[in-house]
Structure formats: structure tokens, C-alpha cells
Coordinates of C-alpha atoms in Angstrom, one line a residue:
M651 CA 109.0 224.5 186.1
P652 CA 112.4 223.7 184.5
N653 CA 112.8 220.3 182.9
A654 CA 115.7 219.4 185.2
P655 CA 116.1 220.0 188.9
Y656 CA 119.8 220.4 188.6
V657 CA 122.6 221.4 186.3
L658 CA 125.6 219.1 186.1
D659 CA 128.9 220.5 184.8
M660 CA 131.1 217.4 184.1
P661 CA 134.7 217.6 183.2
A662 CA 135.9 216.1 179.9
R663 CA 137.7 213.5 182.0
R664 CA 137.4 213.0 185.7
T665 CA 140.8 213.3 187.2
S666 CA 139.7 214.3 190.8
C667 CA 137.9 212.4 193.5
V668 CA 136.4 215.7 194.5
V669 CA 132.7 216.6 193.8
F670 CA 131.4 220.1 194.2
S671 CA 127.8 220.7 195.0
S672 CA 125.8 224.0 195.2
P673 CA 122.3 223.2 196.6
H674 CA 121.2 226.7 197.4
S675 CA 122.2 228.7 194.3
G676 CA 119.0 227.9 192.3
R677 CA 117.4 231.0 190.9
S678 CA 114.6 229.7 188.6
Y679 CA 111.5 230.7 190.6
P680 CA 108.4 228.9 189.4
Q681 CA 105.5 231.2 188.6
T682 CA 103.3 229.1 190.9
L683 CA 105.6 230.1 193.8
L684 CA 105.6 233.8 192.9
N685 CA 101.9 233.8 192.6
R686 CA 101.4 232.4 196.1
T687 CA 104.1 234.2 198.0
V688 CA 103.4 237.4 200.1
L689 CA 107.0 238.5 199.5
S690 CA 108.5 240.7 196.8
E691 CA 110.8 239.1 194.2
N692 CA 113.8 240.6 195.9
V693 CA 112.9 239.6 199.5
I694 CA 112.1 236.0 198.5
R695 CA 115.7 235.7 197.2
S696 CA 117.2 236.6 200.5
S697 CA 117.9 233.0 201.5
E698 CA 119.4 232.2 198.1
D699 CA 123.1 231.5 197.8
A700 CA 123.2 233.8 194.9
F701 CA 125.9 233.2 192.3
V702 CA 127.7 230.5 194.3
D703 CA 127.4 228.1 191.3
Q704 CA 129.2 230.8 189.2
L705 CA 131.9 231.3 191.8
F706 CA 132.7 227.5 191.7
S707 CA 132.2 227.1 188.0
A708 CA 135.9 226.3 187.4
A709 CA 135.6 222.9 189.0
A710 CA 135.3 221.0 185.7
E711 CA 138.5 222.6 184.5
F712 CA 140.3 220.7 187.1
G713 CA 138.7 217.3 186.6
A714 CA 135.9 217.6 189.2
P715 CA 132.1 217.7 188.6
L716 CA 129.9 220.6 189.9
I717 CA 126.2 219.8 190.5
S718 CA 124.0 222.9 191.1
A719 CA 120.4 223.4 192.0
V720 CA 118.1 225.0 189.4
L721 CA 115.1 225.7 191.7
P722 CA 115.5 228.1 194.7
R723 CA 115.9 227.3 198.3
A724 CA 112.6 229.1 199.0
Y725 CA 110.8 226.5 197.0
L726 CA 112.7 223.4 198.2
D727 CA 115.7 223.0 200.5
L728 CA 118.1 220.4 199.2
N729 CA 120.2 220.7 202.4
R730 CA 117.4 219.1 204.5
S731 CA 116.0 215.6 204.8
A732 CA 113.0 214.8 202.7
E733 CA 111.2 213.9 206.0
E734 CA 111.7 217.4 207.5
L735 CA 108.2 218.5 206.7
D736 CA 106.8 221.5 208.7
P737 CA 103.4 220.9 210.2
A738 CA 102.9 224.7 210.4
L739 CA 103.1 224.8 206.6
V740 CA 102.2 221.4 205.2
Q741 CA 98.7 220.0 205.8
G742 CA 98.8 216.6 207.4
A743 CA 102.6 216.7 208.2
R744 CA 103.2 215.1 211.6
R745 CA 105.4 216.5 214.3
S746 CA 108.0 213.9 215.2
G747 CA 110.2 215.1 218.1
H748 CA 111.8 218.5 218.3
N749 CA 113.6 219.6 215.2
P750 CA 115.0 223.1 215.5
R751 CA 115.3 223.6 211.8
V752 CA 111.6 222.7 211.2
A753 CA 110.5 224.6 214.3
S754 CA 112.1 227.8 212.9
G755 CA 110.4 227.3 209.5
L756 CA 113.4 226.0 207.7
G757 CA 112.3 222.5 206.8
V758 CA 112.6 220.8 203.4
I759 CA 109.8 223.0 202.2
P760 CA 110.7 226.3 203.9
R761 CA 108.0 228.4 205.6
V762 CA 110.2 231.5 205.9
V763 CA 113.2 233.1 204.3
A764 CA 116.0 235.0 206.0
N765 CA 115.1 236.9 209.2
G766 CA 112.0 234.8 209.7
R767 CA 109.9 236.4 207.0
A768 CA 106.9 234.2 206.0
I769 CA 106.7 233.0 202.4
Y770 CA 103.0 232.1 202.2
R771 CA 99.6 232.8 203.4
G772 CA 98.0 229.6 204.6
K773 CA 99.3 226.1 204.1
L774 CA 100.4 223.8 201.3
T775 CA 98.8 220.4 200.6
M776 CA 100.8 217.3 201.3
D777 CA 100.4 216.3 197.6
E778 CA 102.2 219.6 196.6
A779 CA 105.0 219.0 199.1
R780 CA 105.5 215.5 198.0
L781 CA 105.5 216.5 194.3
R782 CA 108.3 219.0 195.0
I783 CA 110.3 216.3 196.8
D784 CA 109.8 213.7 194.2
T785 CA 110.5 215.8 191.2
C786 CA 113.4 218.0 192.6
W787 CA 114.9 216.6 195.9
R788 CA 115.1 212.9 195.0
P789 CA 116.7 213.4 191.5
Y790 CA 119.3 215.8 192.9
H791 CA 120.4 213.5 195.7
A792 CA 120.3 210.4 193.5
R793 CA 122.8 212.1 191.1
L794 CA 124.9 213.4 194.0
K795 CA 125.1 209.9 195.4
S796 CA 126.1 208.4 192.1
L797 CA 128.9 211.0 191.6
L798 CA 130.3 210.1 195.0
A799 CA 130.0 206.4 194.3
E800 CA 132.0 207.0 191.0
S801 CA 134.7 208.8 193.0
L802 CA 135.0 205.9 195.4
D803 CA 135.1 203.4 192.6
V804 CA 137.7 205.2 190.5
F805 CA 139.9 206.9 193.1
G806 CA 139.3 204.9 196.2
Q807 CA 137.9 207.9 198.1
A808 CA 135.4 210.7 197.6
I809 CA 135.5 214.3 198.8
L810 CA 132.3 216.3 198.7
I811 CA 132.6 220.1 198.8
D812 CA 129.2 221.6 199.8
C813 CA 129.3 225.2 198.5
H814 CA 127.3 227.9 200.3
S815 CA 127.4 231.6 201.1
M816 CA 126.6 233.4 204.3
P817 CA 125.1 236.8 205.1
H818 CA 127.7 239.3 206.1
E819 CA 125.7 240.2 209.2
A820 CA 125.8 236.5 210.3
V821 CA 129.6 236.6 210.1
A822 CA 129.7 239.9 212.1
M823 CA 127.5 238.6 214.9
A824 CA 129.7 235.4 215.2
S825 CA 132.9 237.5 215.6
N826 CA 134.2 239.0 218.7
A827 CA 137.0 241.4 219.7
K828 CA 139.5 238.5 220.2
S829 CA 138.9 236.9 216.8
K830 CA 139.2 238.2 213.3
R831 CA 136.0 238.1 211.3
P832 CA 136.1 235.0 209.0
D833 CA 135.8 235.3 205.2
V834 CA 135.2 231.6 205.0
V835 CA 133.7 229.1 207.4
L836 CA 134.5 225.4 207.0
G837 CA 132.0 223.0 208.5
D838 CA 132.9 219.3 209.1
R839 CA 130.4 218.8 211.9
F840 CA 133.3 219.0 214.4
G841 CA 135.3 216.3 212.8
A842 CA 132.4 213.9 212.1
S843 CA 132.1 214.4 208.4
A844 CA 135.7 214.6 207.2
S845 CA 139.2 213.7 208.2
I846 CA 141.4 216.3 209.7
E847 CA 143.9 215.9 206.9
V848 CA 141.3 216.8 204.3
V849 CA 140.0 219.8 206.2
D850 CA 143.5 221.0 206.8
R851 CA 144.2 220.9 203.1
I852 CA 141.0 222.8 202.3
E853 CA 141.8 225.5 204.9
A854 CA 145.3 225.8 203.7
A855 CA 144.1 226.6 200.2
F856 CA 141.9 229.5 201.4
V857 CA 144.6 230.8 203.8
S858 CA 147.2 230.8 201.1
A859 CA 144.9 233.0 199.1
G860 CA 144.9 235.5 201.9
L861 CA 141.4 234.7 203.3
N862 CA 140.6 234.3 207.0
V863 CA 139.1 230.9 207.8
A864 CA 137.1 229.6 210.8
R865 CA 135.8 226.1 211.5
N866 CA 132.3 225.1 212.5
A867 CA 131.2 228.5 213.9
P868 CA 128.7 229.7 213.2
F869 CA 128.0 227.0 210.6
A870 CA 129.1 223.4 211.2
G871 CA 127.2 221.7 208.3
A872 CA 123.6 220.4 207.9
Y873 CA 121.9 217.5 206.1
V874 CA 124.4 217.2 203.3
T875 CA 127.5 216.9 205.4
Q876 CA 125.8 214.8 208.0
T877 CA 124.5 212.3 205.4
Y878 CA 127.4 212.1 203.0
G879 CA 130.3 212.5 205.3
R880 CA 131.7 209.0 206.2
P881 CA 135.4 209.5 206.7
A882 CA 135.8 205.9 208.0
R883 CA 134.7 204.8 204.6
Q884 CA 136.9 207.2 202.8
Q885 CA 134.0 209.5 201.9
H886 CA 134.5 213.1 203.3
A887 CA 132.1 216.0 203.2
V888 CA 133.0 219.6 204.0
Q889 CA 130.7 222.6 203.9
I890 CA 132.1 225.9 202.7
E891 CA 130.4 229.2 203.6
V892 CA 131.7 232.3 201.9
D893 CA 130.9 235.8 203.1
R894 CA 128.6 237.3 200.6
A895 CA 130.1 240.8 201.0
L896 CA 133.2 239.6 199.3
Y897 CA 131.5 239.3 195.9
M898 CA 128.0 240.7 195.9
D899 CA 125.7 243.5 196.9
E900 CA 123.4 241.7 199.3
A901 CA 120.7 244.4 199.3
N902 CA 120.2 244.3 195.6
I903 CA 121.4 240.7 195.0
V904 CA 123.8 241.6 192.2
P905 CA 127.5 240.9 191.8
N906 CA 129.6 243.8 193.2
E907 CA 132.8 245.3 191.7
N908 CA 134.9 242.6 193.3
F909 CA 133.1 239.6 191.8
A910 CA 135.5 238.8 188.9
L911 CA 138.5 239.2 191.1
F912 CA 137.1 237.0 193.8
Q913 CA 136.0 234.4 191.2
E914 CA 139.6 234.3 190.0
I915 CA 140.9 233.8 193.5
L916 CA 138.5 231.0 194.0
R917 CA 139.7 229.4 190.7
D918 CA 143.1 228.9 192.2
I919 CA 141.6 227.5 195.4
I920 CA 139.4 225.1 193.5
Q921 CA 142.4 223.8 191.6
E922 CA 144.2 223.1 194.9
I923 CA 141.1 221.5 196.5
A924 CA 140.6 219.3 193.3
S925 CA 144.1 218.0 193.7
I926 CA 143.4 216.6 197.2
G927 CA 143.6 212.8 196.9
D928 CA 146.1 212.8 194.0
D929 CA 148.2 210.7 196.2
P930 CA 145.7 208.8 198.4
V931 CA 148.4 206.6 199.9
R932 CA 150.3 209.6 201.2
L933 CA 147.1 211.3 202.4
A934 CA 146.0 208.2 204.3
A935 CA 149.4 208.0 205.9
E936 CA 149.4 211.6 207.2

């Protein structure tokens, strides 16, 4: 297992209240996981937000930190509560009410990857589940909280950009004849996790780059946006989902011929997003 559960790319000087986070781009697969899974190395990566940390790597250039997972989502899902343990996978886990994420096998320790394909034969012990949470989940979220607290302290507000990618087929299924297929989906939990002014600025950055943007459908945000989005306290959280077909070969999980160009497009978008909050008085008055 890697020594650190995350990589933190800090700017030489923080000039932005924005924090970028990539919780699903981890690609360091522990041998213990590979030894136990029934899936091939390619299939187990199907739920990974491959290369998203690379797509958003320009954040530090514009005064904003980027925190990225090291370990993969198939091992531990940082966009879930630490209490979302799946009784169908973890021995001794208790069922507490109906949780659709856990029921579908997508708890904090996932039971399945994309398209419901089971990761393991049999169950994991509670000790193993708790070890993953204590050594990976808790350090990541502790550092993310401290980054947001620093933004609030220095800039008077914090904006968390929760960076993800979405399968092209998910985008296609969410589209209809009356709406253009989105390249990007912004999730603010239908206005609960961020102010409309912040989300409008983020959407404008993508639209000005020629990308089609939708909000909250089919992805409105999960644990990260729900937990850290507190707009009444000047702490905003917005989930960004980017269509994987724009930059990667999904079948082979490799960058496609458009990767460098799309990364450059995102660089300009990141610069614009990082500038949100440069004038907090004006933003608050809008």
C-alpha cells in the first residue's frame, strides 16, 4: 500500500479560495485487492475516474490546491460516508435504514464496479474495512477539511470543486431528443450545496469554452457535496462530471488523441474558476 492516501499539489502561494478535489482518480491498486478480486485488471478499473487528476493538474498554477486520491475507488470510495458499510460485503455491518447506494453495492467499501460486476468472492472482515477507512478515508477528509478551513480563514469563503468523470453511455441515456447531450454535468444538490452565483460562474466558464453543460441530471452530487456544501456559511461545493469520451478510450482506459487538447481547454476553465471570489464583496452582492 502507498505511504500516503492522497497527493496534495499546493500552489507556491494560495491566491484563490477554491479547492479542487479528485476522490475517484486513484490508480494504485494494492496487490491484496488484486489477489482477492474476481475481476480482470481492466474491468476493476471501470469505476475509476481515470486521469481526472491529470486533467485538473493546472489548479496550482492559479493559486488553488488540488487533492487527489492515490488508492482506487474499487478499494475505498472517498465520496461516501465512513458509515456506509455494506452488510452484503462486510461481516458484522449492520443495516440501518434503506440506503440506495449501499443497497446497490456502492458503499464506502464497494461491493461492485460499473454495471454491477462483483469485485470479490465472499465477504471482508470488519477489521479490514475499518483499516481501510482509518488509513485512507479519514486522512483524506481531514486534509480536505483543513484546506477549506484555510480558505475560509484567509479569503472569507471557500469553494470546493469535486472533480469526476462520467461514462459516455450514462450521458447518452440521460439525454433525450429535446436536449443536447451534455459534455459536463454540474451538481449542486439542486441548490443546497452552493449559491446560484457560484454555480453560474462555473457554468459560464465551461460554456465559454464551447462545452454543453447540464445541472443535477443525471448527477446531483453525493457525500462530498452534501457534507461540505454550506453556502449559508460561505462554503460552497460543486460536483463536476466530465464525459469520458472527450478525452479517453473508455474500453482500454487510456488517453485518446484529444487528451492534450482537452487538458488545455480545461486549463483555461480552471483559471476562470480559480478566480471566483477574487472580489467577495461583489460576489455576495450579486
